[in-house]
GROMACS .gro file of C-alpha atoms in nm:
model
  282
    1UNK     CA    1   0.000   0.000   0.000
    2UNK     CA    2   0.141   0.346  -0.087
    3UNK     CA    3   0.281   0.532   0.207
    4UNK     CA    4   0.041   0.780   0.366
    5UNK     CA    5  -0.274   0.598   0.254
    6UNK     CA    6  -0.494   0.402   0.491
    7UNK     CA    7  -0.665   0.075   0.422
    8UNK     CA    8  -1.037   0.157   0.367
    9UNK     CA    9  -1.135  -0.187   0.500
   10UNK     CA   10  -0.952  -0.123   0.826
   11UNK     CA   11  -1.115   0.218   0.853
   12UNK     CA   12  -1.461   0.066   0.805
   13UNK     CA   13  -1.385  -0.205   1.059
   14UNK     CA   14  -1.287   0.062   1.310
   15UNK     CA   15  -1.611   0.252   1.254
   16UNK     CA   16  -1.811  -0.067   1.303
   17UNK     CA   17  -1.623  -0.141   1.625
   18UNK     CA   18  -1.693   0.210   1.754
   19UNK     CA   19  -2.062   0.176   1.668
   20UNK     CA   20  -2.082  -0.160   1.844
   21UNK     CA   21  -1.908  -0.021   2.151
   22UNK     CA   22  -2.155   0.267   2.159
   23UNK     CA   23  -2.445   0.022   2.144
   24UNK     CA   24  -2.303  -0.179   2.432
   25UNK     CA   25  -2.246   0.136   2.636
   26UNK     CA   26  -2.601   0.257   2.567
   27UNK     CA   27  -2.740  -0.081   2.671
   28UNK     CA   28  -2.550  -0.064   2.997
   29UNK     CA   29  -2.671   0.289   3.068
   30UNK     CA   30  -3.036   0.222   2.976
   31UNK     CA   31  -3.229   0.038   3.250
   32UNK     CA   32  -3.407  -0.279   3.141
   33UNK     CA   33  -3.782  -0.232   3.093
   34UNK     CA   34  -3.833  -0.545   3.303
   35UNK     CA   35  -3.636  -0.665   3.604
   36UNK     CA   36  -3.670  -0.971   3.822
   37UNK     CA   37  -3.588  -1.056   4.181
   38UNK     CA   38  -3.588  -1.408   4.319
   39UNK     CA   39  -3.686  -1.500   4.673
   40UNK     CA   40  -3.667  -1.836   4.851
   41UNK     CA   41  -3.911  -1.886   5.139
   42UNK     CA   42  -3.947  -2.108   5.447
   43UNK     CA   43  -3.576  -2.143   5.515
   44UNK     CA   44  -3.520  -2.307   5.853
   45UNK     CA   45  -3.302  -2.584   6.002
   46UNK     CA   46  -3.566  -2.855   5.939
   47UNK     CA   47  -3.637  -2.772   5.574
   48UNK     CA   48  -3.541  -3.011   5.294
   49UNK     CA   49  -3.180  -2.900   5.272
   50UNK     CA   50  -3.080  -3.093   4.962
   51UNK     CA   51  -3.375  -2.963   4.763
   52UNK     CA   52  -3.303  -2.605   4.867
   53UNK     CA   53  -2.937  -2.642   4.771
   54UNK     CA   54  -3.031  -2.750   4.420
   55UNK     CA   55  -3.221  -2.425   4.366
   56UNK     CA   56  -2.948  -2.217   4.525
   57UNK     CA   57  -2.687  -2.374   4.298
   58UNK     CA   58  -2.894  -2.278   3.992
   59UNK     CA   59  -2.904  -1.909   4.081
   60UNK     CA   60  -2.539  -1.912   4.193
   61UNK     CA   61  -2.425  -2.045   3.853
   62UNK     CA   62  -2.604  -1.755   3.687
   63UNK     CA   63  -2.464  -1.493   3.924
   64UNK     CA   64  -2.807  -1.405   4.065
   65UNK     CA   65  -2.822  -1.279   4.425
   66UNK     CA   66  -3.142  -1.401   4.592
   67UNK     CA   67  -3.350  -1.288   4.888
   68UNK     CA   68  -3.350  -1.561   5.154
   69UNK     CA   69  -3.659  -1.556   5.375
   70UNK     CA   70  -3.540  -1.714   5.701
   71UNK     CA   71  -3.777  -1.812   5.983
   72UNK     CA   72  -3.620  -1.708   6.315
   73UNK     CA   73  -3.782  -1.976   6.535
   74UNK     CA   74  -3.972  -2.220   6.317
   75UNK     CA   75  -4.242  -2.414   6.502
   76UNK     CA   76  -4.455  -2.498   6.198
   77UNK     CA   77  -4.510  -2.877   6.201
   78UNK     CA   78  -4.541  -2.873   5.822
   79UNK     CA   79  -4.180  -2.754   5.800
   80UNK     CA   80  -4.036  -3.031   6.019
   81UNK     CA   81  -3.924  -3.226   5.715
   82UNK     CA   82  -3.592  -3.359   5.842
   83UNK     CA   83  -3.371  -3.347   6.149
   84UNK     CA   84  -3.238  -2.998   6.211
   85UNK     CA   85  -2.933  -2.938   5.992
   86UNK     CA   86  -2.640  -2.855   6.225
   87UNK     CA   87  -2.480  -2.632   5.961
   88UNK     CA   88  -2.795  -2.435   5.875
   89UNK     CA   89  -2.687  -2.104   6.028
   90UNK     CA   90  -2.332  -2.142   5.893
   91UNK     CA   91  -2.481  -2.190   5.548
   92UNK     CA   92  -2.703  -1.882   5.578
   93UNK     CA   93  -2.404  -1.673   5.686
   94UNK     CA   94  -2.195  -1.791   5.393
   95UNK     CA   95  -2.476  -1.718   5.148
   96UNK     CA   96  -2.519  -1.368   5.288
   97UNK     CA   97  -2.145  -1.311   5.265
   98UNK     CA   98  -2.166  -1.414   4.898
   99UNK     CA   99  -2.427  -1.146   4.826
  100UNK     CA  100  -2.766  -1.289   4.924
  101UNK     CA  101  -3.005  -1.068   5.122
  102UNK     CA  102  -3.160  -1.199   5.443
  103UNK     CA  103  -3.529  -1.140   5.509
  104UNK     CA  104  -3.706  -1.212   5.837
  105UNK     CA  105  -3.985  -1.455   5.745
  106UNK     CA  106  -4.234  -1.410   6.025
  107UNK     CA  107  -4.142  -1.532   6.371
  108UNK     CA  108  -4.251  -1.893   6.431
  109UNK     CA  109  -4.443  -1.945   6.104
  110UNK     CA  110  -4.749  -2.052   6.302
  111UNK     CA  111  -5.055  -1.919   6.119
  112UNK     CA  112  -5.331  -1.939   6.379
  113UNK     CA  113  -5.473  -1.586   6.371
  114UNK     CA  114  -5.797  -1.499   6.192
  115UNK     CA  115  -5.744  -1.125   6.151
  116UNK     CA  116  -5.800  -0.918   5.840
  117UNK     CA  117  -5.472  -0.886   5.648
  118UNK     CA  118  -5.430  -0.591   5.416
  119UNK     CA  119  -5.396  -0.812   5.108
  120UNK     CA  120  -5.678  -1.053   5.206
  121UNK     CA  121  -5.517  -1.356   5.037
  122UNK     CA  122  -5.537  -1.601   5.327
  123UNK     CA  123  -5.784  -1.648   5.609
  124UNK     CA  124  -5.529  -1.771   5.863
  125UNK     CA  125  -5.209  -1.578   5.921
  126UNK     CA  126  -4.938  -1.537   6.182
  127UNK     CA  127  -4.950  -1.160   6.235
  128UNK     CA  128  -5.273  -1.002   6.109
  129UNK     CA  129  -5.523  -0.953   6.389
  130UNK     CA  130  -5.269  -0.997   6.669
  131UNK     CA  131  -5.230  -0.708   6.914
  132UNK     CA  132  -4.965  -0.462   6.805
  133UNK     CA  133  -4.762  -0.499   7.124
  134UNK     CA  134  -4.739  -0.875   7.066
  135UNK     CA  135  -4.647  -0.829   6.702
  136UNK     CA  136  -4.374  -0.586   6.799
  137UNK     CA  137  -4.241  -0.835   7.055
  138UNK     CA  138  -4.231  -1.111   6.793
  139UNK     CA  139  -4.051  -0.887   6.545
  140UNK     CA  140  -3.800  -0.770   6.805
  141UNK     CA  141  -3.731  -1.125   6.925
  142UNK     CA  142  -3.707  -1.258   6.571
  143UNK     CA  143  -3.453  -0.994   6.480
  144UNK     CA  144  -3.252  -1.078   6.790
  145UNK     CA  145  -3.246  -1.446   6.693
  146UNK     CA  146  -3.132  -1.378   6.337
  147UNK     CA  147  -2.870  -1.127   6.447
  148UNK     CA  148  -2.758  -1.358   6.723
  149UNK     CA  149  -2.684  -1.615   6.452
  150UNK     CA  150  -2.467  -1.367   6.266
  151UNK     CA  151  -2.722  -1.257   6.005
  152UNK     CA  152  -2.827  -0.906   5.903
  153UNK     CA  153  -3.202  -0.910   5.826
  154UNK     CA  154  -3.290  -0.619   5.599
  155UNK     CA  155  -3.655  -0.671   5.512
  156UNK     CA  156  -3.969  -0.855   5.625
  157UNK     CA  157  -4.168  -1.134   5.460
  158UNK     CA  158  -4.499  -1.221   5.624
  159UNK     CA  159  -4.608  -1.586   5.616
  160UNK     CA  160  -4.910  -1.620   5.388
  161UNK     CA  161  -4.895  -1.250   5.301
  162UNK     CA  162  -5.059  -1.198   5.639
  163UNK     CA  163  -4.997  -0.855   5.785
  164UNK     CA  164  -5.206  -0.554   5.883
  165UNK     CA  165  -5.137  -0.188   5.961
  166UNK     CA  166  -5.034  -0.283   6.313
  167UNK     CA  167  -4.767  -0.508   6.164
  168UNK     CA  168  -4.636  -0.222   5.954
  169UNK     CA  169  -4.623   0.011   6.255
  170UNK     CA  170  -4.441  -0.256   6.454
  171UNK     CA  171  -4.190  -0.308   6.173
  172UNK     CA  172  -4.122   0.065   6.146
  173UNK     CA  173  -4.082   0.097   6.523
  174UNK     CA  174  -3.825  -0.185   6.522
  175UNK     CA  175  -3.629  -0.033   6.235
  176UNK     CA  176  -3.724  -0.295   5.975
  177UNK     CA  177  -3.888  -0.062   5.726
  178UNK     CA  178  -3.888  -0.272   5.408
  179UNK     CA  179  -4.146  -0.534   5.307
  180UNK     CA  180  -4.141  -0.789   5.026
  181UNK     CA  181  -4.505  -0.805   4.914
  182UNK     CA  182  -4.773  -0.636   4.710
  183UNK     CA  183  -4.889  -0.651   4.349
  184UNK     CA  184  -4.755  -0.327   4.203
  185UNK     CA  185  -4.493  -0.319   3.929
  186UNK     CA  186  -4.237  -0.111   4.115
  187UNK     CA  187  -4.118  -0.051   4.467
  188UNK     CA  188  -4.322   0.213   4.652
  189UNK     CA  189  -4.387   0.374   4.988
  190UNK     CA  190  -4.704   0.303   5.188
  191UNK     CA  191  -4.769   0.349   5.561
  192UNK     CA  192  -4.405   0.453   5.616
  193UNK     CA  193  -4.282   0.120   5.475
  194UNK     CA  194  -4.100   0.056   5.147
  195UNK     CA  195  -4.284  -0.222   4.961
  196UNK     CA  196  -4.093  -0.434   4.709
  197UNK     CA  197  -4.364  -0.616   4.511
  198UNK     CA  198  -4.391  -0.997   4.499
  199UNK     CA  199  -4.629  -1.126   4.235
  200UNK     CA  200  -4.498  -1.454   4.090
  201UNK     CA  201  -4.452  -1.809   4.219
  202UNK     CA  202  -4.263  -1.939   3.919
  203UNK     CA  203  -4.067  -1.779   3.635
  204UNK     CA  204  -4.281  -1.596   3.382
  205UNK     CA  205  -4.176  -1.362   3.105
  206UNK     CA  206  -4.291  -1.002   3.152
  207UNK     CA  207  -4.251  -0.694   2.937
  208UNK     CA  208  -4.196  -0.422   3.196
  209UNK     CA  209  -4.181  -0.356   3.568
  210UNK     CA  210  -4.018  -0.517   3.870
  211UNK     CA  211  -4.126  -0.875   3.942
  212UNK     CA  212  -4.031  -1.093   4.239
  213UNK     CA  213  -4.044  -1.468   4.186
  214UNK     CA  214  -4.107  -1.648   4.515
  215UNK     CA  215  -4.012  -2.016   4.531
  216UNK     CA  216  -4.087  -2.257   4.814
  217UNK     CA  217  -3.815  -2.515   4.770
  218UNK     CA  218  -3.972  -2.763   5.016
  219UNK     CA  219  -4.278  -2.815   4.798
  220UNK     CA  220  -4.143  -2.723   4.454
  221UNK     CA  221  -4.170  -2.998   4.189
  222UNK     CA  222  -3.854  -3.101   4.007
  223UNK     CA  223  -4.000  -2.948   3.690
  224UNK     CA  224  -3.968  -2.606   3.851
  225UNK     CA  225  -3.592  -2.654   3.882
  226UNK     CA  226  -3.564  -2.706   3.507
  227UNK     CA  227  -3.799  -2.418   3.437
  228UNK     CA  228  -3.594  -2.182   3.654
  229UNK     CA  229  -3.270  -2.297   3.495
  230UNK     CA  230  -3.403  -2.241   3.143
  231UNK     CA  231  -3.547  -1.903   3.237
  232UNK     CA  232  -3.219  -1.788   3.388
  233UNK     CA  233  -3.023  -1.902   3.083
  234UNK     CA  234  -3.227  -1.657   2.876
  235UNK     CA  235  -3.301  -1.379   3.126
  236UNK     CA  236  -3.022  -1.379   3.386
  237UNK     CA  237  -2.909  -1.036   3.266
  238UNK     CA  238  -3.249  -0.897   3.366
  239UNK     CA  239  -3.225  -1.012   3.728
  240UNK     CA  240  -3.150  -0.740   3.979
  241UNK     CA  241  -3.088  -0.762   4.353
  242UNK     CA  242  -3.213  -0.605   4.674
  243UNK     CA  243  -2.941  -0.341   4.700
  244UNK     CA  244  -2.998  -0.215   4.348
  245UNK     CA  245  -3.372  -0.194   4.404
  246UNK     CA  246  -3.351   0.010   4.723
  247UNK     CA  247  -3.075   0.235   4.589
  248UNK     CA  248  -3.258   0.312   4.266
  249UNK     CA  249  -3.604   0.364   4.412
  250UNK     CA  250  -3.737   0.717   4.457
  251UNK     CA  251  -3.950   0.599   4.753
  252UNK     CA  252  -4.264   0.762   4.621
  253UNK     CA  253  -4.619   0.635   4.676
  254UNK     CA  254  -4.806   0.472   4.389
  255UNK     CA  255  -4.985   0.704   4.152
  256UNK     CA  256  -5.362   0.674   4.111
  257UNK     CA  257  -5.332   0.467   3.792
  258UNK     CA  258  -5.076   0.239   3.958
  259UNK     CA  259  -5.306   0.184   4.256
  260UNK     CA  260  -5.583   0.078   4.019
  261UNK     CA  261  -5.347  -0.167   3.846
  262UNK     CA  262  -5.235  -0.304   4.181
  263UNK     CA  263  -5.593  -0.354   4.302
  264UNK     CA  264  -5.688  -0.540   3.985
  265UNK     CA  265  -5.382  -0.766   4.012
  266UNK     CA  266  -5.465  -0.844   4.375
  267UNK     CA  267  -5.826  -0.922   4.279
  268UNK     CA  268  -5.708  -1.161   4.008
  269UNK     CA  269  -5.490  -1.338   4.265
  270UNK     CA  270  -5.788  -1.381   4.499
  271UNK     CA  271  -6.013  -1.513   4.222
  272UNK     CA  272  -5.746  -1.757   4.109
  273UNK     CA  273  -5.705  -1.884   4.463
  274UNK     CA  274  -6.077  -1.939   4.509
  275UNK     CA  275  -6.109  -2.124   4.180
  276UNK     CA  276  -5.833  -2.365   4.276
  277UNK     CA  277  -5.985  -2.410   4.627
  278UNK     CA  278  -5.646  -2.359   4.777
  279UNK     CA  279  -5.401  -2.072   4.816
  280UNK     CA  280  -5.035  -2.082   4.733
  281UNK     CA  281  -4.806  -2.130   5.032
  282UNK     CA  282  -4.614  -1.836   5.172
   0.00000   0.00000   0.00000
């Protein structure tokens, strides 16, 4: 090639590379229209450890950081599925150290109250309808148990979606001001609590919004493991985590149109539950 002249093919290749780099940079700077969180419920020493580990290994391989809903003092007979695992608390600590977020999942997971929960999805709950002083005592004691085992609980998950305004006041008074529940499509403030919505019980493709997938590993069929693995293979890049959600949220209440959407979604969940004659576990 004559001196002083550039190869036009190399010049074109450089322009293509620059264009591709710009696309990649724009993709990184533009938030995904849809984001997913994943939450695992009913974690306690007597859960089915091996089954839980299979799900945890799936999300770990894909680099997804889950929310782990840990019961402080499980006394639910339905969760006594094996002898208490001696390494349970060690395992929870190691998972938190690796990036998982710990949620306080009720206190004893005994749903014997017949109060009126705000979401009205279950008739029997652990917290709704219980005196506020008792609820506050349970929350305080539950936090002490989790912290005493070296964990840092950062949000609350009510068994069977069962909480009322007294629960929310008790949570705020104990400094646990974030809840994983509700049927909106973004995190929002209500009753001085930040709500991170939870609307799915298995992976499902969505077009926009923030969606939390809640999985109960003790009762999950093996088909759900494969479904989660396949979903993550395609959508792992759209999974966010607790820290990103709370750092990026403007902590505003839902707008009127969003409240309407939320109410309709909650109504659909109730109708679905009645048709099946049974409600999903929580």
